[in-house]
Amino acid sequence: MISLFKDPTLEQEYYRCYDKTLNEFGLPFESRFVPTTFGETHVLRFGEEGKKPLVLLHGMTMSSAMWYPNVKPFAQDRTVYAIDVMGDFGKSRPAAPLKSRQEAARWLLETLDALKLDKADLAGHSMGGFLALNFSLSCPERVSKLVLYAPAGSFHKINLKFFAKIFPALIFHSERFTDKAFIWLSGNKEPLEPAIRSLIVAAYRGAMPQLHVVPSVIPPEEFRGFAVPTLLVVGEKEVIYPAGKVAETAKSLIADLETRVIPGASHSLTMEHAGIVNEATLRFLRK
């Protein structure tokens, strides 16, 4: 297996912070690993088994811990599976990096097969949104409904300022750079909540993601015949691309699309505006 961490002590500190953050969910959960060609995928399951499954894919460097403001309401209606993206921060254990969109789709397909999920609702934030859309285009028969929260790339190229903000934090392992990056992403003047901030700082201090898939604009021809009902949620003050243009482009490509632009929200909308996001998601899934 490939370790993302340069030091075993830093790795254990990250896992300690990860487990502590899970207390923020306020729900019992099952933690398990499932085998894939690309390594062992770590999955958290919340809610009663037997309900319709909802699969969550987190944003880049965030891990499944980012869903702590969202899972409790989701679990009232669904059995929720939060998956740590292979090669990104989290607990998944990569054997080889994901290097292409095709490999990313194959990894998720193998993960869903291992979980015995023949068809599921699928939701993702940022990079997770890109991966969710990529999988839905590759295997639409496996997706009941698709929810995209500020998907990276996908419909519009990412602002270069994003990379200018994120990479210094990863390269220099500095709390100051990490706070600056996430303050910019959230649109707030203060760092994130203490538990999730501690987890992110622990990751940026001692690790480097091994996910080699770059979120890109997906060619329009790939959407021909795409019929998965989709909800796109973006913030009015999104910083990685213009929210209005993204919504407009998505409407031209996806026949069965709903859009929700949240006033005042930026990129970290699932955490910063969780109440609105949760309500919009559940309304869409219940239709």
mmCIF file of C-alpha atoms in Angstrom:
data_model
loop_
_atom_site.group_PDB
_atom_site.id
_atom_site.type_symbol
_atom_site.label_atom_id
_atom_site.label_comp_id
_atom_site.label_asym_id
_atom_site.label_seq_id
_atom_site.Cartn_x
_atom_site.Cartn_y
_atom_site.Cartn_z
ATOM 1 C CA MET A 1 0.000 0.000 0.000
ATOM 2 C CA ILE A 2 1.049 3.609 -0.631
ATOM 3 C CA SER A 3 1.257 5.890 2.400
ATOM 4 C CA LEU A 4 0.238 9.518 1.895
ATOM 5 C CA PHE A 5 2.191 10.501 5.012
ATOM 6 C CA LYS A 6 5.897 11.247 5.265
ATOM 7 C CA ASP A 7 6.054 10.156 8.908
ATOM 8 C CA PRO A 8 4.158 7.395 10.835
ATOM 9 C CA THR A 9 3.692 9.697 13.828
ATOM 10 C CA LEU A 10 1.965 12.311 11.681
ATOM 11 C CA GLU A 11 -0.186 9.588 10.152
ATOM 12 C CA GLN A 12 -1.378 8.413 13.560
ATOM 13 C CA GLU A 13 -2.102 12.012 14.592
ATOM 14 C CA TYR A 14 -4.245 12.413 11.484
ATOM 15 C CA TYR A 15 -6.209 9.245 12.243
ATOM 16 C CA ARG A 16 -6.722 10.414 15.823
ATOM 17 C CA CYS A 17 -8.176 13.694 14.523
ATOM 18 C CA TYR A 18 -10.295 11.799 11.976
ATOM 19 C CA ASP A 19 -11.855 9.606 14.674
ATOM 20 C CA LYS A 20 -12.454 12.625 16.902
ATOM 21 C CA THR A 21 -14.251 14.437 14.089
ATOM 22 C CA LEU A 22 -16.656 11.503 13.720
ATOM 23 C CA ASN A 23 -18.089 12.465 17.122
ATOM 24 C CA GLU A 24 -19.491 15.570 15.408
ATOM 25 C CA PHE A 25 -21.956 13.434 13.429
ATOM 26 C CA GLY A 26 -23.972 12.572 16.530
ATOM 27 C CA LEU A 27 -24.934 9.211 15.039
ATOM 28 C CA PRO A 28 -23.795 5.610 15.381
ATOM 29 C CA PHE A 29 -21.875 4.401 12.357
ATOM 30 C CA GLU A 30 -20.132 1.410 10.865
ATOM 31 C CA SER A 31 -16.566 1.778 9.589
ATOM 32 C CA ARG A 32 -15.287 -0.791 7.104
ATOM 33 C CA PHE A 33 -12.805 -1.384 4.303
ATOM 34 C CA VAL A 34 -13.745 -2.964 0.975
ATOM 35 C CA PRO A 35 -11.235 -4.331 -1.569
ATOM 36 C CA THR A 36 -10.721 -2.849 -5.034
ATOM 37 C CA THR A 37 -8.048 -3.104 -7.706
ATOM 38 C CA PHE A 38 -6.730 0.251 -6.545
ATOM 39 C CA GLY A 39 -6.547 -0.540 -2.838
ATOM 40 C CA GLU A 40 -8.846 -0.817 0.174
ATOM 41 C CA THR A 41 -11.655 1.735 0.186
ATOM 42 C CA HIS A 42 -12.740 3.050 3.577
ATOM 43 C CA VAL A 43 -16.497 3.493 3.950
ATOM 44 C CA LEU A 44 -18.623 4.930 6.756
ATOM 45 C CA ARG A 45 -22.241 3.756 6.910
ATOM 46 C CA PHE A 46 -24.882 5.766 8.772
ATOM 47 C CA GLY A 47 -28.568 5.062 9.361
ATOM 48 C CA GLU A 48 -30.666 1.940 9.209
ATOM 49 C CA GLU A 49 -29.773 -0.724 6.683
ATOM 50 C CA GLY A 50 -32.417 -1.531 4.116
ATOM 51 C CA LYS A 51 -33.299 2.028 3.139
ATOM 52 C CA LYS A 52 -32.490 3.367 -0.286
ATOM 53 C CA PRO A 53 -28.725 4.012 -0.411
ATOM 54 C CA LEU A 54 -27.185 7.476 -0.694
ATOM 55 C CA VAL A 55 -23.454 7.539 -1.501
ATOM 56 C CA LEU A 56 -21.399 10.640 -0.624
ATOM 57 C CA LEU A 57 -18.040 11.612 -2.179
ATOM 58 C CA HIS A 58 -16.106 14.331 -0.361
ATOM 59 C CA GLY A 59 -14.189 17.323 -1.686
ATOM 60 C CA MET A 60 -10.458 17.227 -2.307
ATOM 61 C CA THR A 61 -8.369 16.913 0.906
ATOM 62 C CA MET A 62 -11.524 16.968 3.060
ATOM 63 C CA SER A 63 -12.274 13.228 3.693
ATOM 64 C CA SER A 64 -15.706 11.877 4.639
ATOM 65 C CA ALA A 65 -15.484 13.838 7.893
ATOM 66 C CA MET A 66 -16.682 16.910 5.971
ATOM 67 C CA TRP A 67 -20.242 15.523 5.917
ATOM 68 C CA TYR A 68 -20.823 15.976 9.679
ATOM 69 C CA PRO A 69 -23.420 18.790 9.198
ATOM 70 C CA ASN A 70 -25.354 16.813 6.571
ATOM 71 C CA VAL A 71 -25.571 13.128 7.408
ATOM 72 C CA LYS A 72 -28.049 13.194 10.294
ATOM 73 C CA PRO A 73 -30.961 14.584 8.198
ATOM 74 C CA PHE A 74 -29.953 12.470 5.206
ATOM 75 C CA ALA A 75 -29.993 9.313 7.342
ATOM 76 C CA GLN A 76 -33.668 9.856 8.180
ATOM 77 C CA ASP A 77 -34.514 8.915 4.590
ATOM 78 C CA ARG A 78 -31.514 6.944 3.369
ATOM 79 C CA THR A 79 -28.832 4.493 4.348
ATOM 80 C CA VAL A 80 -25.847 6.810 3.916
ATOM 81 C CA TYR A 81 -22.446 5.594 2.693
ATOM 82 C CA ALA A 82 -19.651 8.170 2.975
ATOM 83 C CA ILE A 83 -16.664 7.006 0.944
ATOM 84 C CA ASP A 84 -13.090 8.187 1.413
ATOM 85 C CA VAL A 85 -11.831 8.842 -2.111
ATOM 86 C CA MET A 86 -8.922 6.583 -3.009
ATOM 87 C CA GLY A 87 -5.596 8.418 -2.892
ATOM 88 C CA ASP A 88 -7.032 11.487 -1.168
ATOM 89 C CA PHE A 89 -6.961 12.293 2.543
ATOM 90 C CA GLY A 90 -9.067 9.917 4.620
ATOM 91 C CA LYS A 91 -8.619 6.295 5.601
ATOM 92 C CA SER A 92 -8.669 4.559 2.221
ATOM 93 C CA ARG A 93 -5.448 2.621 1.560
ATOM 94 C CA PRO A 94 -4.240 3.109 -2.032
ATOM 95 C CA ALA A 95 -2.285 0.376 -3.787
ATOM 96 C CA ALA A 96 -1.929 2.509 -6.913
ATOM 97 C CA PRO A 97 -2.913 6.091 -7.770
ATOM 98 C CA LEU A 98 -6.028 6.797 -9.819
ATOM 99 C CA LYS A 99 -4.582 8.327 -12.993
ATOM 100 C CA SER A 100 -7.558 8.887 -15.283
ATOM 101 C CA ARG A 101 -11.302 9.429 -15.377
ATOM 102 C CA GLN A 102 -11.691 5.839 -16.532
ATOM 103 C CA GLU A 103 -9.766 4.490 -13.539
ATOM 104 C CA ALA A 104 -11.743 6.725 -11.176
ATOM 105 C CA ALA A 105 -15.017 5.338 -12.540
ATOM 106 C CA ARG A 106 -13.723 1.773 -12.303
ATOM 107 C CA TRP A 107 -12.624 2.318 -8.677
ATOM 108 C CA LEU A 108 -16.060 3.589 -7.669
ATOM 109 C CA LEU A 109 -17.806 0.803 -9.574
ATOM 110 C CA GLU A 110 -15.715 -1.807 -7.756
ATOM 111 C CA THR A 111 -16.462 -0.089 -4.428
ATOM 112 C CA LEU A 112 -20.225 -0.118 -5.046
ATOM 113 C CA ASP A 113 -20.029 -3.755 -6.153
ATOM 114 C CA ALA A 114 -18.176 -4.659 -2.951
ATOM 115 C CA LEU A 115 -20.883 -2.867 -0.938
ATOM 116 C CA LYS A 116 -23.544 -4.758 -2.952
ATOM 117 C CA LEU A 117 -25.161 -1.504 -4.077
ATOM 118 C CA ASP A 118 -26.711 -2.205 -7.476
ATOM 119 C CA LYS A 119 -28.207 1.283 -7.727
ATOM 120 C CA ALA A 120 -27.879 4.308 -5.461
ATOM 121 C CA ASP A 121 -28.398 8.027 -5.182
ATOM 122 C CA LEU A 122 -24.986 9.645 -5.588
ATOM 123 C CA ALA A 123 -23.821 13.019 -4.275
ATOM 124 C CA GLY A 124 -20.453 14.745 -4.280
ATOM 125 C CA HIS A 125 -18.845 18.032 -3.338
ATOM 126 C CA SER A 126 -16.170 19.775 -5.427
ATOM 127 C CA MET A 127 -13.749 17.023 -6.540
ATOM 128 C CA GLY A 128 -16.280 14.513 -5.245
ATOM 129 C CA GLY A 129 -18.892 16.162 -7.469
ATOM 130 C CA PHE A 130 -16.611 15.772 -10.485
ATOM 131 C CA LEU A 131 -16.047 12.096 -9.627
ATOM 132 C CA ALA A 132 -19.786 11.555 -9.103
ATOM 133 C CA LEU A 133 -20.647 13.111 -12.458
ATOM 134 C CA ASN A 134 -17.843 11.182 -14.153
ATOM 135 C CA PHE A 135 -19.193 7.901 -12.740
ATOM 136 C CA SER A 136 -22.787 8.764 -13.666
ATOM 137 C CA LEU A 137 -21.761 9.382 -17.275
ATOM 138 C CA SER A 138 -19.846 6.091 -17.331
ATOM 139 C CA CYS A 139 -22.395 3.932 -15.478
ATOM 140 C CA PRO A 140 -25.769 5.736 -15.554
ATOM 141 C CA GLU A 141 -27.631 2.501 -14.860
ATOM 142 C CA ARG A 142 -26.083 2.447 -11.368
ATOM 143 C CA VAL A 143 -27.285 5.941 -10.355
ATOM 144 C CA SER A 144 -30.871 6.753 -9.365
ATOM 145 C CA LYS A 145 -30.348 10.476 -8.750
ATOM 146 C CA LEU A 146 -27.265 12.668 -8.851
ATOM 147 C CA VAL A 147 -26.522 15.641 -6.577
ATOM 148 C CA LEU A 148 -23.615 17.937 -7.431
ATOM 149 C CA TYR A 149 -22.434 20.439 -4.823
ATOM 150 C CA ALA A 150 -20.111 22.993 -6.476
ATOM 151 C CA PRO A 151 -18.535 20.302 -8.673
ATOM 152 C CA ALA A 152 -14.906 21.009 -9.563
ATOM 153 C CA GLY A 153 -14.307 21.342 -13.296
ATOM 154 C CA SER A 154 -17.192 19.492 -14.966
ATOM 155 C CA PHE A 155 -18.929 22.476 -16.606
ATOM 156 C CA HIS A 156 -16.303 25.235 -16.362
ATOM 157 C CA LYS A 157 -12.540 25.425 -15.959
ATOM 158 C CA ILE A 158 -11.268 26.119 -12.464
ATOM 159 C CA ASN A 159 -9.965 29.567 -11.599
ATOM 160 C CA LEU A 160 -6.154 29.479 -11.363
ATOM 161 C CA LYS A 161 -6.454 31.300 -8.047
ATOM 162 C CA PHE A 162 -7.704 28.031 -6.553
ATOM 163 C CA PHE A 163 -4.368 26.346 -7.177
ATOM 164 C CA ALA A 164 -2.498 29.431 -5.961
ATOM 165 C CA LYS A 165 -4.379 29.162 -2.658
ATOM 166 C CA ILE A 166 -4.267 25.398 -2.115
ATOM 167 C CA PHE A 167 -0.781 24.367 -3.223
ATOM 168 C CA PRO A 168 1.190 26.617 -0.821
ATOM 169 C CA ALA A 169 -0.642 24.926 2.067
ATOM 170 C CA LEU A 170 0.253 21.470 0.737
ATOM 171 C CA ILE A 171 3.852 22.349 -0.090
ATOM 172 C CA PHE A 172 4.838 24.364 2.985
ATOM 173 C CA HIS A 173 2.741 22.420 5.567
ATOM 174 C CA SER A 174 1.888 25.681 7.316
ATOM 175 C CA GLU A 175 -1.203 26.291 9.466
ATOM 176 C CA ARG A 176 -1.218 29.886 8.283
ATOM 177 C CA PHE A 177 -1.394 28.891 4.615
ATOM 178 C CA THR A 178 -3.985 26.203 5.410
ATOM 179 C CA ASP A 179 -6.239 28.679 7.233
ATOM 180 C CA LYS A 180 -5.866 31.224 4.429
ATOM 181 C CA ALA A 181 -6.865 28.638 1.828
ATOM 182 C CA PHE A 182 -10.004 27.505 3.616
ATOM 183 C CA ILE A 183 -11.047 30.993 4.669
ATOM 184 C CA TRP A 184 -10.915 31.872 0.968
ATOM 185 C CA LEU A 185 -12.896 28.762 -0.014
ATOM 186 C CA SER A 186 -15.598 29.345 2.593
ATOM 187 C CA GLY A 187 -15.897 33.094 2.176
ATOM 188 C CA ASN A 188 -15.605 33.540 5.941
ATOM 189 C CA LYS A 189 -13.167 35.624 7.944
ATOM 190 C CA GLU A 190 -12.611 32.853 10.483
ATOM 191 C CA PRO A 191 -11.175 29.311 10.121
ATOM 192 C CA LEU A 192 -13.414 26.248 9.988
ATOM 193 C CA GLU A 193 -15.022 24.623 13.019
ATOM 194 C CA PRO A 194 -12.335 23.362 15.464
ATOM 195 C CA ALA A 195 -12.748 19.607 14.869
ATOM 196 C CA ILE A 196 -12.654 19.726 11.069
ATOM 197 C CA ARG A 197 -9.919 22.390 11.127
ATOM 198 C CA SER A 198 -7.718 20.160 13.309
ATOM 199 C CA LEU A 199 -8.214 17.290 10.867
ATOM 200 C CA ILE A 200 -7.327 19.399 7.825
ATOM 201 C CA VAL A 201 -4.283 20.910 9.529
ATOM 202 C CA ALA A 202 -3.085 17.401 10.502
ATOM 203 C CA ALA A 203 -3.438 16.289 6.877
ATOM 204 C CA TYR A 204 -1.720 19.293 5.335
ATOM 205 C CA ARG A 205 1.067 19.113 7.928
ATOM 206 C CA GLY A 206 2.275 15.659 6.986
ATOM 207 C CA ALA A 207 0.763 14.238 3.812
ATOM 208 C CA MET A 208 0.411 14.662 0.069
ATOM 209 C CA PRO A 209 -2.624 13.306 -1.833
ATOM 210 C CA GLN A 210 -1.958 10.522 -4.333
ATOM 211 C CA LEU A 211 -5.024 11.186 -6.466
ATOM 212 C CA HIS A 212 -3.728 11.976 -9.948
ATOM 213 C CA VAL A 213 -7.060 12.735 -11.591
ATOM 214 C CA VAL A 214 -7.429 16.437 -12.409
ATOM 215 C CA PRO A 215 -11.002 17.774 -12.516
ATOM 216 C CA SER A 216 -11.603 19.031 -16.040
ATOM 217 C CA VAL A 217 -14.413 20.332 -18.220
ATOM 218 C CA ILE A 218 -16.308 17.327 -19.570
ATOM 219 C CA PRO A 219 -16.916 17.441 -23.354
ATOM 220 C CA PRO A 220 -20.555 18.203 -24.272
ATOM 221 C CA GLU A 221 -20.854 15.100 -26.473
ATOM 222 C CA GLU A 222 -20.520 12.876 -23.413
ATOM 223 C CA PHE A 223 -23.896 14.146 -22.163
ATOM 224 C CA ARG A 224 -25.836 12.920 -25.198
ATOM 225 C CA GLY A 225 -28.643 10.704 -23.955
ATOM 226 C CA PHE A 226 -27.763 11.363 -20.305
ATOM 227 C CA ALA A 227 -31.022 10.975 -18.390
ATOM 228 C CA VAL A 228 -30.073 10.726 -14.696
ATOM 229 C CA PRO A 229 -32.153 13.250 -12.685
ATOM 230 C CA THR A 230 -29.620 15.770 -11.365
ATOM 231 C CA LEU A 231 -29.556 18.544 -8.771
ATOM 232 C CA LEU A 232 -26.813 21.174 -9.088
ATOM 233 C CA VAL A 233 -26.186 23.316 -6.000
ATOM 234 C CA VAL A 234 -23.752 26.232 -6.243
ATOM 235 C CA GLY A 235 -23.046 29.287 -4.130
ATOM 236 C CA GLU A 236 -23.757 32.785 -5.363
ATOM 237 C CA LYS A 237 -20.239 33.786 -4.239
ATOM 238 C CA GLU A 238 -18.451 30.708 -5.578
ATOM 239 C CA VAL A 239 -14.712 31.387 -5.957
ATOM 240 C CA ILE A 240 -13.450 28.558 -8.185
ATOM 241 C CA TYR A 241 -15.588 29.590 -11.194
ATOM 242 C CA PRO A 242 -18.586 31.823 -12.048
ATOM 243 C CA ALA A 243 -21.678 30.172 -10.561
ATOM 244 C CA GLY A 244 -24.086 31.648 -13.107
ATOM 245 C CA LYS A 245 -22.134 30.339 -16.109
ATOM 246 C CA VAL A 246 -21.863 26.884 -14.523
ATOM 247 C CA ALA A 247 -25.610 26.694 -13.958
ATOM 248 C CA GLU A 248 -26.274 27.905 -17.508
ATOM 249 C CA THR A 249 -23.924 25.360 -19.074
ATOM 250 C CA ALA A 250 -25.278 22.499 -16.975
ATOM 251 C CA LYS A 251 -28.827 23.340 -18.085
ATOM 252 C CA SER A 252 -27.770 23.113 -21.729
ATOM 253 C CA LEU A 253 -26.233 19.652 -21.184
ATOM 254 C CA ILE A 254 -28.508 17.820 -18.729
ATOM 255 C CA ALA A 255 -32.136 17.401 -19.704
ATOM 256 C CA ASP A 256 -33.453 16.495 -16.243
ATOM 257 C CA LEU A 257 -31.715 19.161 -14.163
ATOM 258 C CA GLU A 258 -32.660 21.278 -11.179
ATOM 259 C CA THR A 259 -30.386 24.090 -10.051
ATOM 260 C CA ARG A 260 -30.130 25.874 -6.719
ATOM 261 C CA VAL A 261 -27.961 28.961 -6.302
ATOM 262 C CA ILE A 262 -27.561 29.732 -2.592
ATOM 263 C CA PRO A 263 -27.316 33.469 -1.812
ATOM 264 C CA GLY A 264 -24.141 34.425 0.030
ATOM 265 C CA ALA A 265 -22.636 30.942 -0.206
ATOM 266 C CA SER A 266 -19.136 30.181 -1.449
ATOM 267 C CA HIS A 267 -17.372 26.899 -2.217
ATOM 268 C CA SER A 268 -17.716 25.277 1.229
ATOM 269 C CA LEU A 269 -21.503 25.493 1.013
ATOM 270 C CA THR A 270 -22.253 22.013 2.421
ATOM 271 C CA MET A 271 -20.741 23.063 5.746
ATOM 272 C CA GLU A 272 -21.290 26.829 5.789
ATOM 273 C CA HIS A 273 -24.925 26.647 4.593
ATOM 274 C CA ALA A 274 -25.768 23.119 5.688
ATOM 275 C CA GLY A 275 -29.423 23.799 6.542
ATOM 276 C CA ILE A 276 -30.255 25.080 3.049
ATOM 277 C CA VAL A 277 -28.191 22.348 1.375
ATOM 278 C CA ASN A 278 -29.829 19.599 3.439
ATOM 279 C CA GLU A 279 -33.345 20.870 2.731
ATOM 280 C CA ALA A 280 -32.719 21.191 -1.005
ATOM 281 C CA THR A 281 -31.134 17.746 -1.184
ATOM 282 C CA LEU A 282 -33.897 15.939 0.679
ATOM 283 C CA ARG A 283 -36.626 17.696 -1.305
ATOM 284 C CA PHE A 284 -34.952 16.563 -4.530
ATOM 285 C CA LEU A 285 -34.378 12.987 -3.372
ATOM 286 C CA ARG A 286 -37.961 12.607 -2.117
ATOM 287 C CA LYS A 287 -39.534 13.649 -5.422
#
